[in-house]
mmCIF file with all atom_site columns, C-alpha atoms in Angstrom:
data_model
loop_
_atom_site.group_PDB
_atom_site.id
_atom_site.type_symbol
_atom_site.label_atom_id
_atom_site.label_alt_id
_atom_site.label_comp_id
_atom_site.label_asym_id
_atom_site.label_entity_id
_atom_site.label_seq_id
_atom_site.pdbx_PDB_ins_code
_atom_site.Cartn_x
_atom_site.Cartn_y
_atom_site.Cartn_z
_atom_site.occupancy
_atom_site.B_iso_or_equiv
_atom_site.pdbx_formal_charge
_atom_site.auth_seq_id
_atom_site.auth_comp_id
_atom_site.auth_asym_id
_atom_site.auth_atom_id
_atom_site.pdbx_PDB_model_num
ATOM 1   C CA . GLY A 1 1   ? -4.559  -1.820  10.494  1.00 81.00 ? 266 GLY A CA 1
ATOM 2   C CA . ALA A 1 2   ? -6.534  -0.174  7.735   1.00 90.00 ? 267 ALA A CA 1
ATOM 3   C CA . VAL A 1 3   ? -10.030 -0.258  6.227   1.00 94.00 ? 268 VAL A CA 1
ATOM 4   C CA . ALA A 1 4   ? -11.183 0.615   2.695   1.00 95.00 ? 269 ALA A CA 1
ATOM 5   C CA . VAL A 1 5   ? -14.610 0.409   1.048   1.00 96.00 ? 270 VAL A CA 1
ATOM 6   C CA . ALA A 1 6   ? -14.860 0.244   -2.748  1.00 95.00 ? 271 ALA A CA 1
ATOM 7   C CA . PRO A 1 7   ? -16.563 3.510   -3.828  1.00 94.00 ? 272 PRO A CA 1
ATOM 8   C CA . SER A 1 8   ? -18.170 1.850   -6.859  1.00 95.00 ? 273 SER A CA 1
ATOM 9   C CA . ALA A 1 9   ? -19.128 -1.381  -5.016  1.00 96.00 ? 274 ALA A CA 1
ATOM 10  C CA . PRO A 1 10  ? -19.899 -0.529  -1.371  1.00 95.00 ? 275 PRO A CA 1
ATOM 11  C CA . ASN A 1 11  ? -20.358 -4.173  -0.324  1.00 96.00 ? 276 ASN A CA 1
ATOM 12  C CA . THR A 1 12  ? -16.678 -4.778  -1.143  1.00 96.00 ? 277 THR A CA 1
ATOM 13  C CA . VAL A 1 13  ? -14.579 -4.016  1.933   1.00 96.00 ? 278 VAL A CA 1
ATOM 14  C CA . TYR A 1 14  ? -10.894 -4.648  2.618   1.00 95.00 ? 279 TYR A CA 1
ATOM 15  C CA . VAL A 1 15  ? -9.427  -4.738  6.122   1.00 95.00 ? 280 VAL A CA 1
ATOM 16  C CA . GLY A 1 16  ? -5.759  -4.825  6.992   1.00 92.00 ? 281 GLY A CA 1
ATOM 17  C CA . ALA A 1 17  ? -5.123  -6.710  10.215  1.00 87.00 ? 282 ALA A CA 1
ATOM 18  C CA . SER A 1 18  ? -1.987  -6.015  12.187  1.00 82.00 ? 283 SER A CA 1
ATOM 19  C CA . ALA A 1 19  ? -2.255  -8.798  14.761  1.00 75.00 ? 284 ALA A CA 1
ATOM 20  C CA . ALA A 1 20  ? 0.754   -10.910 15.618  1.00 72.00 ? 285 ALA A CA 1
ATOM 21  C CA . GLY A 1 21  ? 1.515   -14.017 13.584  1.00 78.00 ? 286 GLY A CA 1
ATOM 22  C CA . ASP A 1 22  ? -0.413  -15.493 10.702  1.00 83.00 ? 287 ASP A CA 1
ATOM 23  C CA . SER A 1 23  ? -3.690  -13.720 11.528  1.00 85.00 ? 288 SER A CA 1
ATOM 24  C CA . ALA A 1 24  ? -2.186  -10.459 10.253  1.00 87.00 ? 289 ALA A CA 1
ATOM 25  C CA . GLY A 1 25  ? -2.779  -9.696  6.594   1.00 90.00 ? 290 GLY A CA 1
ATOM 26  C CA . LEU A 1 26  ? -5.307  -8.351  4.127   1.00 93.00 ? 291 LEU A CA 1
ATOM 27  C CA . TYR A 1 27  ? -8.917  -9.566  4.357   1.00 94.00 ? 292 TYR A CA 1
ATOM 28  C CA . ARG A 1 28  ? -11.784 -8.989  1.894   1.00 96.00 ? 293 ARG A CA 1
ATOM 29  C CA . SER A 1 29  ? -15.543 -9.091  2.227   1.00 96.00 ? 294 SER A CA 1
ATOM 30  C CA . THR A 1 30  ? -17.854 -8.892  -0.796  1.00 95.00 ? 295 THR A CA 1
ATOM 31  C CA . ASP A 1 31  ? -21.048 -8.929  1.267   1.00 96.00 ? 296 ASP A CA 1
ATOM 32  C CA . GLY A 1 32  ? -20.663 -5.813  3.388   1.00 95.00 ? 297 GLY A CA 1
ATOM 33  C CA . GLY A 1 33  ? -18.715 -7.514  6.171   1.00 95.00 ? 298 GLY A CA 1
ATOM 34  C CA . GLU A 1 34  ? -20.804 -10.632 6.784   1.00 97.00 ? 299 GLU A CA 1
ATOM 35  C CA . HIS A 1 35  ? -17.982 -12.967 5.668   1.00 96.00 ? 300 HIS A CA 1
ATOM 36  C CA . TRP A 1 36  ? -14.231 -12.412 5.323   1.00 96.00 ? 301 TRP A CA 1
ATOM 37  C CA . ASP A 1 37  ? -11.439 -14.121 3.374   1.00 94.00 ? 302 ASP A CA 1
ATOM 38  C CA . LEU A 1 38  ? -7.695  -13.673 3.811   1.00 93.00 ? 303 LEU A CA 1
ATOM 39  C CA . VAL A 1 39  ? -6.552  -12.595 0.339   1.00 93.00 ? 304 VAL A CA 1
ATOM 40  C CA . ALA A 1 40  ? -2.949  -11.377 0.667   1.00 90.00 ? 305 ALA A CA 1
ATOM 41  C CA . ILE A 1 41  ? 0.078   -10.529 2.791   1.00 86.00 ? 306 ILE A CA 1
ATOM 42  C CA . GLN A 1 42  ? -0.529  -13.170 5.476   1.00 87.00 ? 307 GLN A CA 1
ATOM 43  C CA . GLY A 1 43  ? 1.594   -12.540 8.542   1.00 85.00 ? 308 GLY A CA 1
ATOM 44  C CA . HIS A 1 44  ? 2.280   -8.896  7.645   1.00 85.00 ? 309 HIS A CA 1
ATOM 45  C CA . ALA A 1 45  ? 0.697   -5.809  9.241   1.00 86.00 ? 310 ALA A CA 1
ATOM 46  C CA . VAL A 1 46  ? -1.209  -3.877  6.562   1.00 90.00 ? 311 VAL A CA 1
ATOM 47  C CA . THR A 1 47  ? -0.944  -0.119  7.103   1.00 89.00 ? 312 THR A CA 1
ATOM 48  C CA . SER A 1 48  ? -2.859  1.345   4.152   1.00 92.00 ? 313 SER A CA 1
ATOM 49  C CA . ILE A 1 49  ? -5.351  0.211   1.489   1.00 95.00 ? 314 ILE A CA 1
ATOM 50  C CA . VAL A 1 50  ? -6.654  2.032   -1.586  1.00 95.00 ? 315 VAL A CA 1
ATOM 51  C CA . ILE A 1 51  ? -9.341  0.912   -4.030  1.00 96.00 ? 316 ILE A CA 1
ATOM 52  C CA . ASP A 1 52  ? -9.748  2.511   -7.441  1.00 95.00 ? 317 ASP A CA 1
ATOM 53  C CA . PRO A 1 53  ? -12.848 4.734   -7.272  1.00 92.00 ? 318 PRO A CA 1
ATOM 54  C CA . HIS A 1 54  ? -14.201 3.377   -10.577 1.00 92.00 ? 319 HIS A CA 1
ATOM 55  C CA . ASN A 1 55  ? -12.864 -0.195  -10.617 1.00 94.00 ? 320 ASN A CA 1
ATOM 56  C CA . PRO A 1 56  ? -13.326 -2.271  -7.438  1.00 94.00 ? 321 PRO A CA 1
ATOM 57  C CA . GLY A 1 57  ? -11.008 -4.936  -8.875  1.00 95.00 ? 322 GLY A CA 1
ATOM 58  C CA . LEU A 1 58  ? -7.981  -2.627  -8.660  1.00 96.00 ? 323 LEU A CA 1
ATOM 59  C CA . VAL A 1 59  ? -6.712  -2.619  -5.084  1.00 96.00 ? 324 VAL A CA 1
ATOM 60  C CA . MET A 1 60  ? -3.357  -1.779  -3.509  1.00 95.00 ? 325 MET A CA 1
ATOM 61  C CA . ALA A 1 61  ? -2.228  -2.529  0.021   1.00 94.00 ? 326 ALA A CA 1
ATOM 62  C CA . ALA A 1 62  ? 0.884   -1.331  1.835   1.00 91.00 ? 327 ALA A CA 1
ATOM 63  C CA . ALA A 1 63  ? 2.716   -3.086  4.627   1.00 87.00 ? 328 ALA A CA 1
ATOM 64  C CA . GLY A 1 64  ? 5.774   -1.749  6.383   1.00 79.00 ? 329 GLY A CA 1
ATOM 65  C CA . ASP A 1 65  ? 7.842   -4.821  5.628   1.00 80.00 ? 330 ASP A CA 1
ATOM 66  C CA . THR A 1 66  ? 6.459   -5.904  2.242   1.00 82.00 ? 331 THR A CA 1
ATOM 67  C CA . GLY A 1 67  ? 6.160   -2.765  0.137   1.00 87.00 ? 332 GLY A CA 1
ATOM 68  C CA . VAL A 1 68  ? 3.049   -2.310  -2.004  1.00 92.00 ? 333 VAL A CA 1
ATOM 69  C CA . MET A 1 69  ? 0.970   -5.237  -3.234  1.00 92.00 ? 334 MET A CA 1
ATOM 70  C CA . ARG A 1 70  ? -1.429  -4.730  -6.178  1.00 95.00 ? 335 ARG A CA 1
ATOM 71  C CA . THR A 1 71  ? -4.301  -6.713  -7.674  1.00 95.00 ? 336 THR A CA 1
ATOM 72  C CA . THR A 1 72  ? -6.290  -5.984  -10.810 1.00 96.00 ? 337 THR A CA 1
ATOM 73  C CA . ASP A 1 73  ? -8.648  -8.951  -10.470 1.00 95.00 ? 338 ASP A CA 1
ATOM 74  C CA . GLY A 1 74  ? -10.381 -8.217  -7.186  1.00 92.00 ? 339 GLY A CA 1
ATOM 75  C CA . GLY A 1 75  ? -7.840  -10.014 -5.007  1.00 90.00 ? 340 GLY A CA 1
ATOM 76  C CA . ARG A 1 76  ? -7.421  -13.351 -6.777  1.00 91.00 ? 341 ARG A CA 1
ATOM 77  C CA . THR A 1 77  ? -3.787  -12.596 -7.664  1.00 93.00 ? 342 THR A CA 1
ATOM 78  C CA . TRP A 1 78  ? -1.355  -10.064 -6.199  1.00 92.00 ? 343 TRP A CA 1
ATOM 79  C CA . LYS A 1 79  ? 1.963   -8.600  -7.326  1.00 93.00 ? 344 LYS A CA 1
ATOM 80  C CA . SER A 1 80  ? 4.573   -6.613  -5.419  1.00 90.00 ? 345 SER A CA 1
ATOM 81  C CA . THR A 1 81  ? 5.106   -3.356  -7.311  1.00 92.00 ? 346 THR A CA 1
ATOM 82  C CA . LEU A 1 82  ? 7.563   -1.049  -5.501  1.00 88.00 ? 347 LEU A CA 1
ATOM 83  C CA . PRO A 1 83  ? 10.949  -1.234  -7.248  1.00 86.00 ? 348 PRO A CA 1
ATOM 84  C CA . ASP A 1 84  ? 13.093  -0.846  -4.120  1.00 81.00 ? 349 ASP A CA 1
ATOM 85  C CA . THR A 1 85  ? 13.237  -3.978  -1.939  1.00 79.00 ? 350 THR A CA 1
ATOM 86  C CA . LYS A 1 86  ? 14.717  -2.007  0.964   1.00 78.00 ? 351 LYS A CA 1
ATOM 87  C CA . VAL A 1 87  ? 11.572  0.066   1.595   1.00 80.00 ? 352 VAL A CA 1
ATOM 88  C CA . GLY A 1 88  ? 8.215   -0.872  3.012   1.00 82.00 ? 353 GLY A CA 1
ATOM 89  C CA . GLY A 1 89  ? 4.964   0.853   2.103   1.00 84.00 ? 354 GLY A CA 1
ATOM 90  C CA . VAL A 1 90  ? 3.215   2.697   4.907   1.00 85.00 ? 355 VAL A CA 1
ATOM 91  C CA . TRP A 1 91  ? 0.743   5.024   3.202   1.00 89.00 ? 356 TRP A CA 1
ATOM 92  C CA . LEU A 1 92  ? -1.106  4.996   -0.129  1.00 93.00 ? 357 LEU A CA 1
ATOM 93  C CA . VAL A 1 93  ? -3.326  7.634   -1.691  1.00 93.00 ? 358 VAL A CA 1
ATOM 94  C CA . PHE A 1 94  ? -5.006  8.110   -5.076  1.00 91.00 ? 359 PHE A CA 1
ATOM 95  C CA . ASP A 1 95  ? -5.071  11.528  -6.715  1.00 91.00 ? 360 ASP A CA 1
ATOM 96  C CA . PRO A 1 96  ? -8.796  12.380  -6.384  1.00 89.00 ? 361 PRO A CA 1
ATOM 97  C CA . ASP A 1 97  ? -8.789  14.148  -9.761  1.00 90.00 ? 362 ASP A CA 1
ATOM 98  C CA . ASN A 1 98  ? -7.003  11.364  -11.642 1.00 91.00 ? 363 ASN A CA 1
ATOM 99  C CA . PRO A 1 99  ? -6.903  7.888   -10.052 1.00 89.00 ? 364 PRO A CA 1
ATOM 100 C CA . ARG A 1 100 ? -4.198  6.799   -12.501 1.00 93.00 ? 365 ARG A CA 1
ATOM 101 C CA . ASN A 1 101 ? -1.892  8.808   -10.214 1.00 94.00 ? 366 ASN A CA 1
ATOM 102 C CA . VAL A 1 102 ? -1.068  7.073   -6.931  1.00 94.00 ? 367 VAL A CA 1
ATOM 103 C CA . TYR A 1 103 ? 1.390   8.066   -4.212  1.00 92.00 ? 368 TYR A CA 1
ATOM 104 C CA . ALA A 1 104 ? 3.155   5.844   -1.673  1.00 92.00 ? 369 ALA A CA 1
ATOM 105 C CA . GLY A 1 105 ? 4.887   6.965   1.494   1.00 88.00 ? 370 GLY A CA 1
ATOM 106 C CA . THR A 1 106 ? 7.599   4.520   2.502   1.00 86.00 ? 371 THR A CA 1
ATOM 107 C CA . ARG A 1 107 ? 10.099  3.814   5.231   1.00 82.00 ? 372 ARG A CA 1
ATOM 108 C CA . PRO A 1 108 ? 13.252  1.723   5.288   1.00 78.00 ? 373 PRO A CA 1
ATOM 109 C CA . ILE A 1 109 ? 13.028  -1.859  6.477   1.00 75.00 ? 374 ILE A CA 1
ATOM 110 C CA . ALA A 1 110 ? 15.541  -3.917  8.379   1.00 63.00 ? 375 ALA A CA 1
ATOM 111 C CA . ALA A 1 111 ? 18.604  -5.398  6.726   1.00 52.00 ? 376 ALA A CA 1
ATOM 112 C CA . GLY A 1 112 ? 17.787  -8.240  4.380   1.00 50.00 ? 377 GLY A CA 1
ATOM 113 C CA . GLY A 1 113 ? 14.960  -6.513  2.546   1.00 48.00 ? 378 GLY A CA 1
ATOM 114 C CA . ARG A 1 114 ? 11.421  -7.808  2.168   1.00 50.00 ? 379 ARG A CA 1
ATOM 115 C CA . GLY A 1 115 ? 10.217  -11.309 2.869   1.00 50.00 ? 380 GLY A CA 1
ATOM 116 C CA . GLY A 1 116 ? 12.877  -12.766 5.119   1.00 39.00 ? 381 GLY A CA 1
ATOM 117 C CA . ALA A 1 117 ? 12.687  -15.341 7.838   1.00 35.00 ? 382 ALA A CA 1
ATOM 118 C CA . GLY A 1 118 ? 10.587  -13.553 10.421  1.00 35.00 ? 383 GLY A CA 1
ATOM 119 C CA . GLY A 1 119 ? 11.164  -12.052 13.786  1.00 33.00 ? 384 GLY A CA 1
ATOM 120 C CA . ALA A 1 120 ? 11.756  -8.451  14.712  1.00 33.00 ? 385 ALA A CA 1
ATOM 121 C CA . GLY A 1 121 ? 14.775  -7.040  12.928  1.00 32.00 ? 386 GLY A CA 1
ATOM 122 C CA . ALA A 1 122 ? 15.142  -10.033 10.608  1.00 32.00 ? 387 ALA A CA 1
ATOM 123 C CA . GLY A 1 123 ? 14.120  -8.074  7.526   1.00 33.00 ? 388 GLY A CA 1
ATOM 124 C CA . GLY A 1 124 ? 10.921  -10.051 7.038   1.00 36.00 ? 389 GLY A CA 1
ATOM 125 C CA . ARG A 1 125 ? 7.705   -10.528 8.942   1.00 37.00 ? 390 ARG A CA 1
ATOM 126 C CA . GLY A 1 126 ? 7.483   -8.205  11.871  1.00 41.00 ? 391 GLY A CA 1
ATOM 127 C CA . ALA A 1 127 ? 10.619  -6.305  10.885  1.00 41.00 ? 392 ALA A CA 1
ATOM 128 C CA . ALA A 1 128 ? 11.117  -3.395  13.244  1.00 44.00 ? 393 ALA A CA 1
ATOM 129 C CA . PRO A 1 129 ? 11.400  0.154   11.865  1.00 44.00 ? 394 PRO A CA 1
ATOM 130 C CA . VAL A 1 130 ? 14.964  1.170   11.106  1.00 44.00 ? 395 VAL A CA 1
ATOM 131 C CA . LEU A 1 131 ? 16.239  4.529   12.324  1.00 46.00 ? 396 LEU A CA 1
ATOM 132 C CA . THR A 1 132 ? 17.809  6.087   9.238   1.00 44.00 ? 397 THR A CA 1
ATOM 133 C CA . PRO A 1 133 ? 18.282  9.519   7.670   1.00 45.00 ? 398 PRO A CA 1
ATOM 134 C CA . ALA A 1 134 ? 15.295  11.234  6.062   1.00 41.00 ? 399 ALA A CA 1
ATOM 135 C CA . THR A 1 135 ? 16.634  10.403  2.628   1.00 48.00 ? 400 THR A CA 1
ATOM 136 C CA . ASP A 1 136 ? 15.748  6.764   3.302   1.00 68.00 ? 401 ASP A CA 1
ATOM 137 C CA . SER A 1 137 ? 12.062  7.559   3.846   1.00 77.00 ? 402 SER A CA 1
ATOM 138 C CA . GLN A 1 138 ? 10.704  8.182   0.376   1.00 82.00 ? 403 GLN A CA 1
ATOM 139 C CA . ILE A 1 139 ? 7.662   9.260   -1.572  1.00 87.00 ? 404 ILE A CA 1
ATOM 140 C CA . TYR A 1 140 ? 6.968   7.247   -4.720  1.00 90.00 ? 405 TYR A CA 1
ATOM 141 C CA . ARG A 1 141 ? 4.580   8.249   -7.506  1.00 93.00 ? 406 ARG A CA 1
ATOM 142 C CA . SER A 1 142 ? 2.841   6.065   -10.058 1.00 95.00 ? 407 SER A CA 1
ATOM 143 C CA . SER A 1 143 ? 1.076   7.424   -13.138 1.00 95.00 ? 408 SER A CA 1
ATOM 144 C CA . ASP A 1 144 ? -0.256  4.016   -14.249 1.00 96.00 ? 409 ASP A CA 1
ATOM 145 C CA . GLU A 1 145 ? -2.478  2.971   -11.329 1.00 95.00 ? 410 GLU A CA 1
ATOM 146 C CA . GLY A 1 146 ? 0.376   1.507   -9.302  1.00 95.00 ? 411 GLY A CA 1
ATOM 147 C CA . ALA A 1 147 ? 1.837   -0.806  -11.950 1.00 96.00 ? 412 ALA A CA 1
ATOM 148 C CA . THR A 1 148 ? 5.182   1.039   -11.875 1.00 95.00 ? 413 THR A CA 1
ATOM 149 C CA . TRP A 1 149 ? 6.663   3.577   -9.443  1.00 93.00 ? 414 TRP A CA 1
ATOM 150 C CA . LYS A 1 150 ? 9.307   6.336   -9.431  1.00 91.00 ? 415 LYS A CA 1
ATOM 151 C CA . LYS A 1 151 ? 10.793  8.193   -6.477  1.00 87.00 ? 416 LYS A CA 1
ATOM 152 C CA . THR A 1 152 ? 9.795   11.830  -6.228  1.00 86.00 ? 417 THR A CA 1
ATOM 153 C CA . GLY A 1 153 ? 12.348  14.547  -5.513  1.00 75.00 ? 418 GLY A CA 1
ATOM 154 C CA . ALA A 1 154 ? 13.195  15.369  -1.897  1.00 69.00 ? 419 ALA A CA 1
ATOM 155 C CA . GLY A 1 155 ? 13.310  19.147  -2.413  1.00 71.00 ? 420 GLY A CA 1
ATOM 156 C CA . GLY A 1 156 ? 11.408  20.953  0.326   1.00 69.00 ? 421 GLY A CA 1
ATOM 157 C CA . LEU A 1 157 ? 11.249  18.058  2.783   1.00 69.00 ? 422 LEU A CA 1
ATOM 158 C CA . PRO A 1 158 ? 12.927  18.586  6.173   1.00 64.00 ? 423 PRO A CA 1
ATOM 159 C CA . GLY A 1 159 ? 16.338  17.106  6.872   1.00 61.00 ? 424 GLY A CA 1
ATOM 160 C CA . GLY A 1 160 ? 17.012  14.628  9.658   1.00 58.00 ? 425 GLY A CA 1
ATOM 161 C CA . ASN A 1 161 ? 15.195  11.438  10.553  1.00 60.00 ? 426 ASN A CA 1
ATOM 162 C CA . PHE A 1 162 ? 11.458  11.876  10.059  1.00 62.00 ? 427 PHE A CA 1
ATOM 163 C CA . GLY A 1 163 ? 10.620  8.179   9.902   1.00 67.00 ? 428 GLY A CA 1
ATOM 164 C CA . THR A 1 164 ? 7.473   7.190   8.044   1.00 69.00 ? 429 THR A CA 1
ATOM 165 C CA . ILE A 1 165 ? 5.581   9.379   5.591   1.00 75.00 ? 430 ILE A CA 1
ATOM 166 C CA . ALA A 1 166 ? 1.808   9.871   5.485   1.00 78.00 ? 431 ALA A CA 1
ATOM 167 C CA . LEU A 1 167 ? 0.283   11.501  2.396   1.00 84.00 ? 432 LEU A CA 1
ATOM 168 C CA . ALA A 1 168 ? -2.821  13.280  1.165   1.00 85.00 ? 433 ALA A CA 1
ATOM 169 C CA . VAL A 1 169 ? -3.624  14.804  -2.239  1.00 88.00 ? 434 VAL A CA 1
ATOM 170 C CA . ALA A 1 170 ? -5.973  17.784  -2.259  1.00 86.00 ? 435 ALA A CA 1
ATOM 171 C CA . PRO A 1 171 ? -8.766  17.753  -4.865  1.00 88.00 ? 436 PRO A CA 1
ATOM 172 C CA . GLY A 1 172 ? -8.352  20.304  -7.644  1.00 85.00 ? 437 GLY A CA 1
ATOM 173 C CA . THR A 1 173 ? -4.543  20.429  -7.422  1.00 80.00 ? 438 THR A CA 1
ATOM 174 C CA . LYS A 1 174 ? -3.812  18.049  -10.309 1.00 70.00 ? 439 LYS A CA 1
ATOM 175 C CA . GLY A 1 175 ? -1.665  15.744  -8.179  1.00 61.00 ? 440 GLY A CA 1
#
């Protein structure tokens, strides 16, 4: 699961539920948590959520078997944005100095790619992590607020299977 509060609209809160079945997904409250609505990724465990620090309508959510979903209208419509259908999003972070820059840590998903027919290992809902070489866990970077993504280089990362990738961007480092 994950929780994110909109910095510029503190009554707007997103929660990623990772329960089994259809209760998993991304929920939104616009009244500080008094009421909640399921807004995206039903049936998928949400692992990370980021909200643009200046625009509460721009939200991205990552799920290990669905990639990165993005909305620019406060959650009314969502679009999948990672270009590779064989990776799931596990971690998202904005560059604190320039929120146009966003990073996504990913991991491979089961055969069949995103979506799929459900069940562990089926490539869809509840897809189990896949044990693969480190080159299959990737870091993606977006310079347009998550609309498009490119893989970063792997130089300097350890070899072998290191599974999922968590990220942080230090302030003052220019991404």
